[in-house]
Short mmCIF file of C-alpha atoms and ligand atoms in Angstrom, two decimals:
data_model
loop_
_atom_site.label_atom_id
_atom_site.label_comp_id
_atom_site.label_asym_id
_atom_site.label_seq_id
_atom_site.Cartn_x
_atom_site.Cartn_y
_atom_site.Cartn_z
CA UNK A 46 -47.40 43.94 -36.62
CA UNK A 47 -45.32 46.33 -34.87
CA UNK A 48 -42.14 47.85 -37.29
CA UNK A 49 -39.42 49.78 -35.52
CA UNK A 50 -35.75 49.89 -36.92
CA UNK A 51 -32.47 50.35 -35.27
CA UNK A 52 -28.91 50.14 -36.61
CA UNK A 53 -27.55 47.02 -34.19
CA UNK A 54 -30.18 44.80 -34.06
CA UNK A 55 -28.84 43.02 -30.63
CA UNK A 56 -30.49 39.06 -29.73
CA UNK A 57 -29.99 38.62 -26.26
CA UNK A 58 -29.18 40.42 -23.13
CA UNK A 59 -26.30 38.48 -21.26
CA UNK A 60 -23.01 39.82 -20.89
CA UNK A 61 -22.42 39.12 -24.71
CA UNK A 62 -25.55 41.28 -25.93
CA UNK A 63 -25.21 44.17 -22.78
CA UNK A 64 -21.86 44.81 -23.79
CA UNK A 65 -21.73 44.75 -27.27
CA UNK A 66 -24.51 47.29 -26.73
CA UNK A 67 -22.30 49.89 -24.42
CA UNK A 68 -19.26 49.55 -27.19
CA UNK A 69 -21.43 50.69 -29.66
CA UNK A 70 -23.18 53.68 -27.95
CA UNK A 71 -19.72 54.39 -26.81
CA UNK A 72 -18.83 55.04 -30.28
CA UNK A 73 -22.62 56.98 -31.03
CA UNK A 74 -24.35 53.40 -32.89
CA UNK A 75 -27.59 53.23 -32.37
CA UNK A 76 -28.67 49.10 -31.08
CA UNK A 77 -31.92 47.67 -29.22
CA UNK A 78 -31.27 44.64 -26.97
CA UNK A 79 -33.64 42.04 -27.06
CA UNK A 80 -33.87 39.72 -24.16
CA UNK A 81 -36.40 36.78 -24.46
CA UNK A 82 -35.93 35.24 -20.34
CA UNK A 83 -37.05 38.20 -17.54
CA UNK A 84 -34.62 40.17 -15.85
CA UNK A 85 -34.63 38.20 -12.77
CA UNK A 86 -33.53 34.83 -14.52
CA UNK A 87 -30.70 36.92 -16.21
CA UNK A 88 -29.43 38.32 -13.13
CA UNK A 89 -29.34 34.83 -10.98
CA UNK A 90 -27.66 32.57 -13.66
CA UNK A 91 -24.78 31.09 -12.14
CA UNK A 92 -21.52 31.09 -14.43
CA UNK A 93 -17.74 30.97 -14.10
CA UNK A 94 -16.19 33.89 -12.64
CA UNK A 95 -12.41 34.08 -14.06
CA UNK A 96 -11.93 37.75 -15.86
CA UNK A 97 -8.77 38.24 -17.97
CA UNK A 98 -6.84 41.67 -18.32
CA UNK A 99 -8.59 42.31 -20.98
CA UNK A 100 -12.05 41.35 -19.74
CA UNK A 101 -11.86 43.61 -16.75
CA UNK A 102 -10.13 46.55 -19.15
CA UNK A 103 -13.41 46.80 -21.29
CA UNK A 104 -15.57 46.36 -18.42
CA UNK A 105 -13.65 49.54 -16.97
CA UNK A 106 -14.14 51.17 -20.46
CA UNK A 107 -17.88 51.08 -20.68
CA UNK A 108 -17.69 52.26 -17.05
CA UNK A 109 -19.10 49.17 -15.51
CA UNK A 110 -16.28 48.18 -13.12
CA UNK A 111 -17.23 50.04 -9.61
CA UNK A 112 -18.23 47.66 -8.09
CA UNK A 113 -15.86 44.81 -9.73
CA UNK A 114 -13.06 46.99 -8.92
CA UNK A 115 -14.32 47.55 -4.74
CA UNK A 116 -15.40 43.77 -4.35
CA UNK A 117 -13.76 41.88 -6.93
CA UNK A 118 -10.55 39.60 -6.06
CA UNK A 119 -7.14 39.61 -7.92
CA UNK A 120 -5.89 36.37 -8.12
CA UNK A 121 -1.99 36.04 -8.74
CA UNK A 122 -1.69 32.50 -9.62
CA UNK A 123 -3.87 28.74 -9.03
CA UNK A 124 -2.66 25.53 -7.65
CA UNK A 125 -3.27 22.59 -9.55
CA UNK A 126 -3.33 19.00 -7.02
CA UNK A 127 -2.64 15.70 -8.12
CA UNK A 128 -1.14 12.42 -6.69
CA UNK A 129 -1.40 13.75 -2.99
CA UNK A 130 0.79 16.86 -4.42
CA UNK A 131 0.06 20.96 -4.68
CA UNK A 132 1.68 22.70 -7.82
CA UNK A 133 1.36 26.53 -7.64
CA UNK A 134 0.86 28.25 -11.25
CA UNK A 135 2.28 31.83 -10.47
CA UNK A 136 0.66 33.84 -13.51
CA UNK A 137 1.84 37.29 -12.21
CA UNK A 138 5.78 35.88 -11.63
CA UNK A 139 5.57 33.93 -15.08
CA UNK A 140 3.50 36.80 -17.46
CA UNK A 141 3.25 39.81 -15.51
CA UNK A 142 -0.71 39.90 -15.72
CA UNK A 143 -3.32 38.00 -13.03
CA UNK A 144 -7.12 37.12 -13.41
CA UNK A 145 -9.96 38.68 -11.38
CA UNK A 146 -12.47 36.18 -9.74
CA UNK A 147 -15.96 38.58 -9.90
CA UNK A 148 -19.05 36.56 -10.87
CA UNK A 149 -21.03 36.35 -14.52
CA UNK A 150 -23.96 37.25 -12.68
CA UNK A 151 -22.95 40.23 -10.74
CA UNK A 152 -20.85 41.70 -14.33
CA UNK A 153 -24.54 41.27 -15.64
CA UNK A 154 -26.43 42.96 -13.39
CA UNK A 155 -24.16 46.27 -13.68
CA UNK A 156 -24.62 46.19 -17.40
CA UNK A 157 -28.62 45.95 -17.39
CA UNK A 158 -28.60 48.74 -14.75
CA UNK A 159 -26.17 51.11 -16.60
CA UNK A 160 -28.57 50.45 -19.94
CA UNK A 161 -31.57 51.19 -18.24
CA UNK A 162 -30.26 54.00 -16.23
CA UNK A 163 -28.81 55.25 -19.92
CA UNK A 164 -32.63 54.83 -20.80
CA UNK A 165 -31.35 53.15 -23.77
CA UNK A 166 -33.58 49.54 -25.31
CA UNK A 167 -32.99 46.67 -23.54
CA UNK A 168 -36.18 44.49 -23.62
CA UNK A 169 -36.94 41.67 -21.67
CA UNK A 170 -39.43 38.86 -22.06
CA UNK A 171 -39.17 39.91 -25.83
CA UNK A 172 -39.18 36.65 -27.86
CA UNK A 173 -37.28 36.05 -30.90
CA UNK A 174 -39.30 33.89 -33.14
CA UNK A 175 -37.02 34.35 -36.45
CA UNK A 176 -34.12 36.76 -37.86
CA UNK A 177 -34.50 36.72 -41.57
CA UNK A 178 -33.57 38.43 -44.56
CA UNK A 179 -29.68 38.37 -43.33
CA UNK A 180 -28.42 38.43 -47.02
CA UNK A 181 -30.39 42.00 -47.79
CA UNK A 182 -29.23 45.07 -46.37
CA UNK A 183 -32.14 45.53 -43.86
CA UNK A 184 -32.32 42.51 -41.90
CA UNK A 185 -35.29 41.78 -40.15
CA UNK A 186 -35.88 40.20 -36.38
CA UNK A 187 -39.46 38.56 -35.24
CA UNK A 188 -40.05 39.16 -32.16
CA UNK A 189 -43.29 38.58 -29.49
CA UNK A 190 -43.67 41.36 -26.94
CA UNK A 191 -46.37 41.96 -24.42
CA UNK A 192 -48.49 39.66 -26.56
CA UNK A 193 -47.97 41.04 -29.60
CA UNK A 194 -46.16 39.93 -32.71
CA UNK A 195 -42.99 42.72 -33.45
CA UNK A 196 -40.74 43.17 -35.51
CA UNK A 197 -37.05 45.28 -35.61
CA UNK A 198 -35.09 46.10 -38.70
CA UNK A 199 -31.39 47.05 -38.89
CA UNK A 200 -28.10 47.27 -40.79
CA UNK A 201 -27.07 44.03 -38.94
CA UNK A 202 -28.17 41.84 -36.42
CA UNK A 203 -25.65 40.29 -33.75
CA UNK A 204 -26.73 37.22 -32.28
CA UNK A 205 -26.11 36.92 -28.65
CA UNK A 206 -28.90 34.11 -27.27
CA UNK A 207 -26.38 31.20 -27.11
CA UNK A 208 -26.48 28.27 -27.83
CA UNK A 209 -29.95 27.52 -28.12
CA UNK A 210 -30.93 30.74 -29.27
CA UNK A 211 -32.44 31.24 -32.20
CA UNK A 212 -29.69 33.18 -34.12
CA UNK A 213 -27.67 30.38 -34.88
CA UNK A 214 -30.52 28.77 -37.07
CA UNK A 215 -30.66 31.88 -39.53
CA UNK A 216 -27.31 30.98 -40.85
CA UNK A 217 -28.44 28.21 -43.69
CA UNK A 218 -27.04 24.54 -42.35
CA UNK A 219 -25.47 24.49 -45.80
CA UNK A 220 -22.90 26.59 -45.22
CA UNK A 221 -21.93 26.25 -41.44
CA UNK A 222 -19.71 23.69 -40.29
CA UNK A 223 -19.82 22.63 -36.69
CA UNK A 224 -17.18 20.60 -34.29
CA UNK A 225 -18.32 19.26 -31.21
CA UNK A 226 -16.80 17.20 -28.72
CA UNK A 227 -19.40 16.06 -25.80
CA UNK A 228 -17.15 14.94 -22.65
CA UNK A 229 -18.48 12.06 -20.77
CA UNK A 230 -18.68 13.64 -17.21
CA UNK A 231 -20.55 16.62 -15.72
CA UNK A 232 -20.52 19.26 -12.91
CA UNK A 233 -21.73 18.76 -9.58
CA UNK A 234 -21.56 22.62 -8.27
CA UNK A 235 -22.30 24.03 -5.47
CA UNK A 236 -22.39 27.41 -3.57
CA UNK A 237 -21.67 27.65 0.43
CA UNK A 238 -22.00 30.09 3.17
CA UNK A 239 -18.47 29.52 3.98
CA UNK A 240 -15.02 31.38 3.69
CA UNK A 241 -13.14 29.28 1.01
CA UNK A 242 -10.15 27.08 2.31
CA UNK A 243 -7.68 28.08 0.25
CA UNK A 244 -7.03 31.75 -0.94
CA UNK A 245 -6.06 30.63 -4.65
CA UNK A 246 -8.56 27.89 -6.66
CA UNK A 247 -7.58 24.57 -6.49
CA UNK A 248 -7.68 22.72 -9.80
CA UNK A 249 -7.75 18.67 -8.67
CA UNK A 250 -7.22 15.40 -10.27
CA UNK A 251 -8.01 13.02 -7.45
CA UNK A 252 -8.76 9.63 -7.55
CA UNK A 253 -11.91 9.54 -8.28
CA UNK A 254 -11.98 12.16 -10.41
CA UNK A 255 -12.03 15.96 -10.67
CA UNK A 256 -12.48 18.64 -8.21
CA UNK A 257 -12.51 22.41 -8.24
CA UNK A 258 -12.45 24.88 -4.86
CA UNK A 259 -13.61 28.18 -6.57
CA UNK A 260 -15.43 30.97 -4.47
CA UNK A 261 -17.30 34.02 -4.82
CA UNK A 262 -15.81 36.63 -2.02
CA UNK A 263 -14.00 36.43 1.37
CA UNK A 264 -17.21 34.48 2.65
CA UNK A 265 -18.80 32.46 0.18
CA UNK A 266 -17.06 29.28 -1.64
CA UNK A 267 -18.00 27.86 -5.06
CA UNK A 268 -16.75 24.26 -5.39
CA UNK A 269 -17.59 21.27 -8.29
CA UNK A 270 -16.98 17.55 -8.74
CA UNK A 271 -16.56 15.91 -11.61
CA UNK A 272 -20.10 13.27 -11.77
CA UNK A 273 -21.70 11.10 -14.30
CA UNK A 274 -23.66 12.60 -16.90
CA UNK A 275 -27.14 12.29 -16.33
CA UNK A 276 -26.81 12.81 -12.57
CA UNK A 277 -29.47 14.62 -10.39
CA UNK A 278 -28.20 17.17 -8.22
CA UNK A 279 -30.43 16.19 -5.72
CA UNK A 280 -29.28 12.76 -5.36
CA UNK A 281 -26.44 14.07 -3.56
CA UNK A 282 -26.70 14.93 -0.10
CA UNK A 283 -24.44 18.05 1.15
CA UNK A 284 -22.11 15.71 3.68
CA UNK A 285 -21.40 13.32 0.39
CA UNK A 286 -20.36 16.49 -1.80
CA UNK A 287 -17.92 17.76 1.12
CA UNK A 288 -16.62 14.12 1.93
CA UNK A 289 -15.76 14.07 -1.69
CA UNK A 290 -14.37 17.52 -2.26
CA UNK A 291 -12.38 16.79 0.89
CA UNK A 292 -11.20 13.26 -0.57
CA UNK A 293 -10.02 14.80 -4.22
CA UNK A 294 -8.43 17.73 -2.93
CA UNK A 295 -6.30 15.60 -0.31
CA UNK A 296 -2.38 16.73 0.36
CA UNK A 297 -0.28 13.34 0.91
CA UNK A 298 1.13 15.42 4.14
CA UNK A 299 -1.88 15.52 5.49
CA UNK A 300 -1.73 19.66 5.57
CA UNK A 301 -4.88 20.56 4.08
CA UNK A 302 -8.35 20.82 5.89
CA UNK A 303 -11.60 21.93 4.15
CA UNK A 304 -14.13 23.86 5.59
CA UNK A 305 -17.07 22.86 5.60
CA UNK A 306 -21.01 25.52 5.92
CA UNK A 307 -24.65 25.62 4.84
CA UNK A 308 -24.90 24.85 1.04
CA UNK A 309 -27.08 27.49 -0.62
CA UNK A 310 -27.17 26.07 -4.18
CA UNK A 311 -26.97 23.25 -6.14
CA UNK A 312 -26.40 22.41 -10.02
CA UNK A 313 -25.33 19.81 -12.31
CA UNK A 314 -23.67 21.41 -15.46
CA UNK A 315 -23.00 19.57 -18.85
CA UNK A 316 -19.46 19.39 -19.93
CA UNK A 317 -19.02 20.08 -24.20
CA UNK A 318 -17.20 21.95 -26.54
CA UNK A 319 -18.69 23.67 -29.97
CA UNK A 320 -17.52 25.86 -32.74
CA UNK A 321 -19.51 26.73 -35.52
CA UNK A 322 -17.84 28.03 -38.66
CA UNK A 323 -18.35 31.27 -39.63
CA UNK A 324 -19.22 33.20 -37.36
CA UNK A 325 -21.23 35.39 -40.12
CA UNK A 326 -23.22 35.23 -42.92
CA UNK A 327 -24.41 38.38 -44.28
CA UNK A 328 -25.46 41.00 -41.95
CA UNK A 329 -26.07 38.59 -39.09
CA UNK A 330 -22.98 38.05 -36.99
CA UNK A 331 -23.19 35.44 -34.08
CA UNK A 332 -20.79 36.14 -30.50
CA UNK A 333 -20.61 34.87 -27.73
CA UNK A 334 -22.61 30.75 -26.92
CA UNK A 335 -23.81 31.24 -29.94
CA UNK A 336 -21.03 30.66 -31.95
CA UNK A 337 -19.07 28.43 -29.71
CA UNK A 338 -19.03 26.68 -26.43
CA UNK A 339 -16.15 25.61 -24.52
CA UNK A 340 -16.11 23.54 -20.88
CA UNK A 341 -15.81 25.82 -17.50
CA UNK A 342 -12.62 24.21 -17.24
CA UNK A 343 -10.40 27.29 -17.48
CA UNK A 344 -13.31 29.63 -17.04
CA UNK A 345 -13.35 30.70 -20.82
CA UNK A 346 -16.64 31.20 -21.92
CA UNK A 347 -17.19 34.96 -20.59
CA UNK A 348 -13.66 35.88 -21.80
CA UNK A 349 -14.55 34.48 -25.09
CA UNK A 350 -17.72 36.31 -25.47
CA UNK A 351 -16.42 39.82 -24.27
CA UNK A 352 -13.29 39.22 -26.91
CA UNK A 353 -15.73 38.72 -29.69
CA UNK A 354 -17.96 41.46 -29.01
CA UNK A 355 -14.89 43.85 -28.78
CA UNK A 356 -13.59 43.11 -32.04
CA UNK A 357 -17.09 43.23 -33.24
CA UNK A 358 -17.69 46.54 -31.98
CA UNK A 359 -14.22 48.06 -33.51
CA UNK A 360 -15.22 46.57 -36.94
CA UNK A 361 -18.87 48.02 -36.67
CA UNK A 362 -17.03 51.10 -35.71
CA UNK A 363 -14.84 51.30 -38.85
CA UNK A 364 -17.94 50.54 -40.90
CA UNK A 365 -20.09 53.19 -40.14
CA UNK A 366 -17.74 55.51 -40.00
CA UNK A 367 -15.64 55.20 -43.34
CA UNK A 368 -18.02 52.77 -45.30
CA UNK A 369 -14.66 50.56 -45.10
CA UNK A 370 -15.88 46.20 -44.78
CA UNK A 371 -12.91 45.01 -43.94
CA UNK A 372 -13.04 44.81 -40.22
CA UNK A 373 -16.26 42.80 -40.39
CA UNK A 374 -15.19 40.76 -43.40
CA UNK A 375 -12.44 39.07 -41.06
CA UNK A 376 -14.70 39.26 -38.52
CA UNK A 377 -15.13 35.65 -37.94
CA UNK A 378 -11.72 34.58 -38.80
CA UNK A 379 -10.18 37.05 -36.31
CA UNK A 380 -12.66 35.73 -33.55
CA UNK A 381 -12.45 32.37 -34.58
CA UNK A 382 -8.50 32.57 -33.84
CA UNK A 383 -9.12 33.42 -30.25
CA UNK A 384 -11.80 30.69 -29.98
CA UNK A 385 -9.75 27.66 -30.93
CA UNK A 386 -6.55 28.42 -28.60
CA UNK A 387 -9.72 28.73 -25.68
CA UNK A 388 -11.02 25.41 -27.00
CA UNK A 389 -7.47 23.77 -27.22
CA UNK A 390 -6.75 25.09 -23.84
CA UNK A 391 -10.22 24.16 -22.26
CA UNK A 392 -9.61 20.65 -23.99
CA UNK A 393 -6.37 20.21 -22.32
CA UNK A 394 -7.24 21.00 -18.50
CA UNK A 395 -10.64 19.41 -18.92
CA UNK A 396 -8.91 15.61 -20.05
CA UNK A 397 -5.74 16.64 -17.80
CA UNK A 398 -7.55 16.69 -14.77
CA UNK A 399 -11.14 14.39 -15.01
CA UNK A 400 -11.02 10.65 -14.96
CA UNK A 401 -12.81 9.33 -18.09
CA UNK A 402 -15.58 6.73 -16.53
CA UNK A 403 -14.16 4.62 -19.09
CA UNK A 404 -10.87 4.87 -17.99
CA UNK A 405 -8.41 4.31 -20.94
CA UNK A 406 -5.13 3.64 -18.78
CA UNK A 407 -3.00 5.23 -22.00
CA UNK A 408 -4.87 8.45 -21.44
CA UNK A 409 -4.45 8.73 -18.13
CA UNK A 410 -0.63 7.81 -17.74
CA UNK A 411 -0.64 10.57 -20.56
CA UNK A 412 -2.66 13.22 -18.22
CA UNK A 413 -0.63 12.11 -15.27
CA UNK A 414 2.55 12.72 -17.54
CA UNK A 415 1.01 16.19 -18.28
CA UNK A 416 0.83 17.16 -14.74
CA UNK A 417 4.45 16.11 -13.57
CA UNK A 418 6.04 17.57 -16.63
CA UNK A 419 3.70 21.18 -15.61
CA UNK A 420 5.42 20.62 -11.82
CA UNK A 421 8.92 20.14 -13.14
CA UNK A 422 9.01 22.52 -16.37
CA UNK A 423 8.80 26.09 -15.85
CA UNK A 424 8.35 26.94 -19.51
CA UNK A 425 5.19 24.40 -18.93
CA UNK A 426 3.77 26.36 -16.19
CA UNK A 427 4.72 29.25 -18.25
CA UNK A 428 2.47 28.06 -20.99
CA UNK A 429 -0.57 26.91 -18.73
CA UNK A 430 -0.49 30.74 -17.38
CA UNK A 431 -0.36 32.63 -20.24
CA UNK A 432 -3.60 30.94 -21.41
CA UNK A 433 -5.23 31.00 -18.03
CA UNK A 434 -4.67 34.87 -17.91
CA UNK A 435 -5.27 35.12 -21.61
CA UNK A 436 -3.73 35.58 -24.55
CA UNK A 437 -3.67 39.24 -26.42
CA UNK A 438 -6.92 40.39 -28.30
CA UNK A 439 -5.98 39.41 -32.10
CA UNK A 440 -3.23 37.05 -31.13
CA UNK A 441 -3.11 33.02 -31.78
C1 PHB B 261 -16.20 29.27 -10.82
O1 PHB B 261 -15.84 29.92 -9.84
O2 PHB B 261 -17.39 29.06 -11.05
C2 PHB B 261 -15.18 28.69 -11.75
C3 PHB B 261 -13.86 29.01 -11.56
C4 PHB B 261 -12.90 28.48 -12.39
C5 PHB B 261 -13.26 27.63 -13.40
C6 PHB B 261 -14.59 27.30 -13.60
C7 PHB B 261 -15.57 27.83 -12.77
O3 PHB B 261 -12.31 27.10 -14.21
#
């Protein structure tokens, strides 16, 4: 067996891992990313694309915003539709601050190049097979690489594989407690060769459930409806998923028209929130899908991620430079903050705006409630776009 060492011990390379990994060098810690998909399968995942303020500040800070800043689109406010009606959420008019729409993938792909052009470790196809000895003060990750059997110690190891990475199984079942909430619908999404039809996303509740009109740049539109769990993408031909896009995202007035072009992708994507508490034990510390999940409703998971690996980074920071703990003692408590107003607010457009196949009439008078009071009440849209855009770094 192979033995290297390292101070960060970093499992997995998504934008959790990758950017934990620039904060740290940015402040002269040593890490290793370890990456157990290839490179190509990181750099094609398909994930929200919403950045906060404070997403797209960091990614500026580590220098990986060129290209975000040239081709990415600022996005003042989103339009919510239900009942035939269009409700406009203007973030910058209510909070001063607006969201970016640049892809998961494309954030990725100029983190692994600025690594490796750094020629600093970022491993791929390296296989986790066990962290252990988190309680010591040289914890230990098992790795398989190039066909052998590896392994990497450190001062700490952050887990970064999601949610079913490995990491999350080091910290003993005994003293974790999880909440989960599995929603009973999915994501039909789907990528066209088409300018989108509107200029802002479309949030829907139409009658037959849920519909989103996101997009990726001037020319190519991302767009979901809600389906039934279990459903095969294929089973859905490309005229049925713009018949129904077109049919949820109907204005009573008869005013909007969707375009229509050549659909390039197609996924189904399981709907379900998760928080595991702590976020730590020992010297392993969990960010990102590992530690929680929340539904692309609201486009929180990336945002979530980047926050946690930012406060992360400024308690390593502390640590190695004055010995002082107790940055990473509240740690997960300062994270965890963050995580549960992005759950509550994920929670809240997901039942707000999808039909439950089950259809409790209370619940839905209630989300139908929701939405009028959010057209009426200012202070409501207020509150919807101050957790769109994000709420400040150590705040509720
Ligand atoms: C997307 O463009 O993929 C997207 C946008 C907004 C969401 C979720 C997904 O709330």
């Amino acid at each position: 067996m192979t033995g290297e060492r390292t101070q960060v011990a970093i499992v997995g390379g998504g934008p959790a891992g990758l950017l934990l990994s620039h904060l740290l060098r940015a402040r002269g810690i040593d890490s290793v990313v370890l990456e157990a998909r290839p490179r190509d399968r990181v750099e094609t995942r398909q994930r929200a694309g919403i950045l906060e303020h404070g997403t797209v500040d960091v990614l500026r800070e580590v220098g990986a915003a060129d290209r975000m800043d040239r081709q990415g689109l600022p996005h003042d406010g989103f339009e919510l539709r239900f009942e035939g009606r269009s409700v406009r959420v203007d973030m910058a008019e209510l909070t001063g601050r607006n969201v970016m729409i640049w892809a998961q993938t494309e954030i990725t792909k100029d983190l692994i190049a600025l690594r490796l052009d750094q020629g600093e470790p970022l491993f791929f196809e390296a296989v986790v097979i066990a962290v252990d000895d988190v309680d010591t003060d040289s914890p230990r990750v098992r790795y398989r690489y190039e066909g052998a059997e590896r392994e990497l110690r450190a001062d700490v190891v952050v887990g970064a594989d999601g949610f079913h990475g490995v990491s999350r199984s080091a910290i003993p079942a005994s003293v974790v407690r999880t909440h989960e909430r599995v929603y009973p619908y999915s994501w039909l999404g789907i990528l066209a060769d088409v300018a989108p039809s509107s200029e802002e996303l479309i949030y829907a509740r139409g009658s037959s459930g849920f519909a989103l009109g996101s997009m990726r740049s001037p020319s190519v539109t991302r767009a979901y409806i809600q389906v039934p769990n279990g459903t095969d993408a294929s089973s859905w031909s490309d005229d049925a998923i713009w018949d129904e896009l077109e049919a949820r995202f109907a204005l009573e007035d008869g005013s909007f028209t969707l375009a229509r072009g050549p659909v390039t992708d197609k996924s189904v994507t399981a709907m379900r929130s998760f928080v595991g508490e702590p976020m730590r034990h020992g010297r392993l510390f969990l960010a990102g899908d590992a530690a929680h999940i929340v539904p692309p409703t609201g486009a929180k998971g990336l945002n979530l991620a980047v926050a946690d690996v930012r406060v992360l980074a400024e308690a390593l920071g502390e640590w190695y430079s004055t010995k002082d703990e107790t940055l990473l003692d509240a740690y997960s408590q300062t994270a965890l903050r963050r995580v549960w107003r992005a759950s509550h607010f994920s929670w809240t457009m997901t039942t707000m705006l999808h039909r439950d196949p089950d259809g409790d009439p209370f619940e839905e008078q209630l989300a139908l409630s929701h939405l009028r009071l959010i057209e009426a009440s200012e202070s409501e849209r207020r509150t919807i776009a101050e957790n769109y855009r994000g709420l400040t770094l150590h705040g509720v």
